[in-house]
mmCIF file of C-alpha atoms in Angstrom:
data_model
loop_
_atom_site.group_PDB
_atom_site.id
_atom_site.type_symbol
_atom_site.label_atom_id
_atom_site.label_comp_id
_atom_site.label_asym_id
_atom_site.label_seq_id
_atom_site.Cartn_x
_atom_site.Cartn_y
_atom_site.Cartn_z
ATOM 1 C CA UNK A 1 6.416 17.328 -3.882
ATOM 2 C CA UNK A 2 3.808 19.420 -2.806
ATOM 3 C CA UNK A 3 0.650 17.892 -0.687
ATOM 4 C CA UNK A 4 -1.939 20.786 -0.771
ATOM 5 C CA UNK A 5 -4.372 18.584 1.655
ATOM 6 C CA UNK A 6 -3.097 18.060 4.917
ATOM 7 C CA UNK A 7 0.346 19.861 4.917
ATOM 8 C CA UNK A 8 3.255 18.685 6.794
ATOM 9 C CA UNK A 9 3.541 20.814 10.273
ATOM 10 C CA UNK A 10 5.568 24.292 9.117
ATOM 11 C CA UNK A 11 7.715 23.884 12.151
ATOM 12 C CA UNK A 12 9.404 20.382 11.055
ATOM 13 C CA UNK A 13 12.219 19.693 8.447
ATOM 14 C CA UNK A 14 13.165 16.425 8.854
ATOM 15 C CA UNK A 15 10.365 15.551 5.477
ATOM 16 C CA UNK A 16 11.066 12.630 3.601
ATOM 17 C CA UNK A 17 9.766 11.098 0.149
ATOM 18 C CA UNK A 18 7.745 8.068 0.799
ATOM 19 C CA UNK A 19 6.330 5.708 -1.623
ATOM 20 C CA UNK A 20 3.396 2.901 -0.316
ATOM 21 C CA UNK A 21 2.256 -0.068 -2.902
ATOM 22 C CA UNK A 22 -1.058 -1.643 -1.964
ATOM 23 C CA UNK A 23 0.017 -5.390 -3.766
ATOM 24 C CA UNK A 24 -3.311 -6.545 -2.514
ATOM 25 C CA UNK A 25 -6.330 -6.826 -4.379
ATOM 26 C CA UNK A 26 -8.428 -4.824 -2.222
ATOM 27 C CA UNK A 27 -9.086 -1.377 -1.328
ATOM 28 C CA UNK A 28 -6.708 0.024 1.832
ATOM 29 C CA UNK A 29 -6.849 3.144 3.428
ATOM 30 C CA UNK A 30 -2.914 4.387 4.622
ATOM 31 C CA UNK A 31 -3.096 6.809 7.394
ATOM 32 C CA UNK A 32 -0.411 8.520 9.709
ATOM 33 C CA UNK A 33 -2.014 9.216 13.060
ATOM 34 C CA UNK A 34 1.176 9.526 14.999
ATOM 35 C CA UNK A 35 2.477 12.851 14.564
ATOM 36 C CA UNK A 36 1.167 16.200 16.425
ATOM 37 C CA UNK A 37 -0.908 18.899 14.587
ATOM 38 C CA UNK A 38 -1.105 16.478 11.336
ATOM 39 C CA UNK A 39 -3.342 13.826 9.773
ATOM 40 C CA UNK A 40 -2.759 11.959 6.553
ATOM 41 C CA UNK A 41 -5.214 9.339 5.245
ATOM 42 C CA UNK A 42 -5.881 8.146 1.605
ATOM 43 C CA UNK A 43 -7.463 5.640 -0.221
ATOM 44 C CA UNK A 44 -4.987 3.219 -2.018
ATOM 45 C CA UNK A 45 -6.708 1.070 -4.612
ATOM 46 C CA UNK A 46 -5.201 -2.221 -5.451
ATOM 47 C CA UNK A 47 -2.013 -1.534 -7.838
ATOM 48 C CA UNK A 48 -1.560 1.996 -7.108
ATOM 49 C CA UNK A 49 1.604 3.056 -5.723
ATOM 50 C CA UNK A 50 1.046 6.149 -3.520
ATOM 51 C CA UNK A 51 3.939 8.779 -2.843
ATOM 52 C CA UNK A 52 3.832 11.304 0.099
ATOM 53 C CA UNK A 53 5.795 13.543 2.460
ATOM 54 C CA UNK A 54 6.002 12.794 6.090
ATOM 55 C CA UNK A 55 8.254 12.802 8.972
ATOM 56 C CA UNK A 56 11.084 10.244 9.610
ATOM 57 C CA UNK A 57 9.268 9.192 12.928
ATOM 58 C CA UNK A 58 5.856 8.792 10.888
ATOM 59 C CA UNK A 59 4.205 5.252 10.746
ATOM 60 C CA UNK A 60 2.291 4.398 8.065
ATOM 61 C CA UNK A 61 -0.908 2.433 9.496
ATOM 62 C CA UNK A 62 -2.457 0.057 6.412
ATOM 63 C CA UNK A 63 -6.076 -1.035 7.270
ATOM 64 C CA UNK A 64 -7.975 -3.640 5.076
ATOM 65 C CA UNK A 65 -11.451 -4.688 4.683
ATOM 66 C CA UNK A 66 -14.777 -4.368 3.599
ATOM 67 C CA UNK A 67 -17.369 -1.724 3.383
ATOM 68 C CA UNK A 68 -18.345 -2.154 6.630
ATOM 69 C CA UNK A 69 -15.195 -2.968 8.825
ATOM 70 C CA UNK A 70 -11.818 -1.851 8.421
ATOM 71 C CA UNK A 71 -8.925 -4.385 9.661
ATOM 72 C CA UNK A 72 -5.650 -3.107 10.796
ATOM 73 C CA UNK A 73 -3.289 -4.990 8.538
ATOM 74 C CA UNK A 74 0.458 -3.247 8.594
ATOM 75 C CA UNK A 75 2.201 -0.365 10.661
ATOM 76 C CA UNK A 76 5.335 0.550 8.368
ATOM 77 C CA UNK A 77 7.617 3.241 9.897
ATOM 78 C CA UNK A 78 7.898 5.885 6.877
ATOM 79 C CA UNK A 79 11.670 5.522 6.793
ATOM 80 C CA UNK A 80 11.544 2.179 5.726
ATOM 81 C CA UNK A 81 9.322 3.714 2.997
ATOM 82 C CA UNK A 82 11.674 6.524 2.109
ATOM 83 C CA UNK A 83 12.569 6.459 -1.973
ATOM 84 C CA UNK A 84 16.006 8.274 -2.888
ATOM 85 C CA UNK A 85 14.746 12.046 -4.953
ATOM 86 C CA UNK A 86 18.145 12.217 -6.670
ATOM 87 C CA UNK A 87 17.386 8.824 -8.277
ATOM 88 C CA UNK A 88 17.091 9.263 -12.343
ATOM 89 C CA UNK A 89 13.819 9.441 -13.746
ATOM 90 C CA UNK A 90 13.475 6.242 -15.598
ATOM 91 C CA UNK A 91 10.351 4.706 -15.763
ATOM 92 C CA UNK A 92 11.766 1.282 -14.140
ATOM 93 C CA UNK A 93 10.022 -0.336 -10.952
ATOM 94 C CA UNK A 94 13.618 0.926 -9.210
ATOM 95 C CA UNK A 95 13.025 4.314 -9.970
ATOM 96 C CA UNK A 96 9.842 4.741 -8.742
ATOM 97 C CA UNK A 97 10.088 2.322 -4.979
ATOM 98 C CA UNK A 98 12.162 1.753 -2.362
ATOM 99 C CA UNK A 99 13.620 -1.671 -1.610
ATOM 100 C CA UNK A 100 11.291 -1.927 1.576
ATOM 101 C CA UNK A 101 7.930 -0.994 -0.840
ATOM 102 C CA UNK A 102 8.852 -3.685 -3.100
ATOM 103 C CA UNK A 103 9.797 -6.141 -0.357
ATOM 104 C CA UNK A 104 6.150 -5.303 1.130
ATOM 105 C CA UNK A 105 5.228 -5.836 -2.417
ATOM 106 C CA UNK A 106 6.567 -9.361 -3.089
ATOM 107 C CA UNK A 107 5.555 -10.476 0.466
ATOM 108 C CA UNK A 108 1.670 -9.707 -0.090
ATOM 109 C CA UNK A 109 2.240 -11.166 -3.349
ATOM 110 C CA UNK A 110 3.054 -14.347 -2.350
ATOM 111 C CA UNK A 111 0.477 -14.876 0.658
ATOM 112 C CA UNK A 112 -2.120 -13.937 -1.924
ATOM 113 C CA UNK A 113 -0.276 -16.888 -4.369
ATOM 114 C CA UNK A 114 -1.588 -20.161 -2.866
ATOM 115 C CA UNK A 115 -1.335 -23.098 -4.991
ATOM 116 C CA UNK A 116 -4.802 -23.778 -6.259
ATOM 117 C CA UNK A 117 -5.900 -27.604 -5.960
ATOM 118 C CA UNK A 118 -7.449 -29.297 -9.055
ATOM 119 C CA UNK A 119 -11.241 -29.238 -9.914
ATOM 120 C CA UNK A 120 -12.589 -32.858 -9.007
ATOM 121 C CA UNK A 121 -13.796 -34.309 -12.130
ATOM 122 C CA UNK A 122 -17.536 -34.786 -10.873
ATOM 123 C CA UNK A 123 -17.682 -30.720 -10.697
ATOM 124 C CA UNK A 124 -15.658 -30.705 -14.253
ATOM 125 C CA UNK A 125 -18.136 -31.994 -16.294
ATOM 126 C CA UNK A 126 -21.447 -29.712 -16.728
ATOM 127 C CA UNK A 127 -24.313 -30.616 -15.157
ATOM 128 C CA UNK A 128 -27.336 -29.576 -17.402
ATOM 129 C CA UNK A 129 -26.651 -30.818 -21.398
ATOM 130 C CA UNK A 130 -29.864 -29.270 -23.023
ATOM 131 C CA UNK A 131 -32.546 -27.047 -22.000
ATOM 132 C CA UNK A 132 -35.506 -26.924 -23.435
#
């Protein structure tokens, strides 16, 4: 897999395939800030899985937040992200994630699951009947 913006350092060969699910439903921005000589950042809009290279050693920072304020949310060493390349290419959630992306995945999920509370019955019925 070739990443034409922001390379991976010539001099390293310990590259893996990584594979990052944002499960939320807002915009994040992943970004690798720990490695010398390279600097990987991307937008990752909710339900896109996003596959890069990067180093074994890599961490994947995930901030989340608004237009105006960016939260630091996750730091997810890249191995953990790794996906298998000899895997077949069936287009099954397997194929395409490794077991720590979909962990990540089903643990966002459920924070973002709270069980809702029923709507009083004063705020149930409408308000206005006619308008004139």
């Amino acid at each position: 897999m070739a990443q034409i913006l922001d390379p991976l350092p010539s001099n390293v060969s310990s590259q893996i395939l990584c594979c990052y699910v944002n499960a939320t439903s807002q915009i994040q921005i992943a970004r690798i800030s720990n490695i010398a000589n390279w600097y990987f950042e991307r937008v990752v809009f909710p339900g896109q899985r996003l596959l890069f290279e990067a180093l074994s050693e890599a961490l994947l920072e995930i901030h989340t937040g608004s237009m105006a304020s960016a939260i630091l949310s996750d730091r997810i060493p890249c191995a953990r992200l790794q996906i298998d390349q000899n895997a077949p290419s069936v287009p099954t959630e397997d194929a395409h994630s490794s077991q720590a992306a979909q962990a990540y995945h089903q643990r966002v999920m459920s924070m973002s699951q709270k069980p809702r509370q029923p709507v009083p019955e004063s705020l149930a019925k409408p308000a206005l009947t006619a308008v004139d």
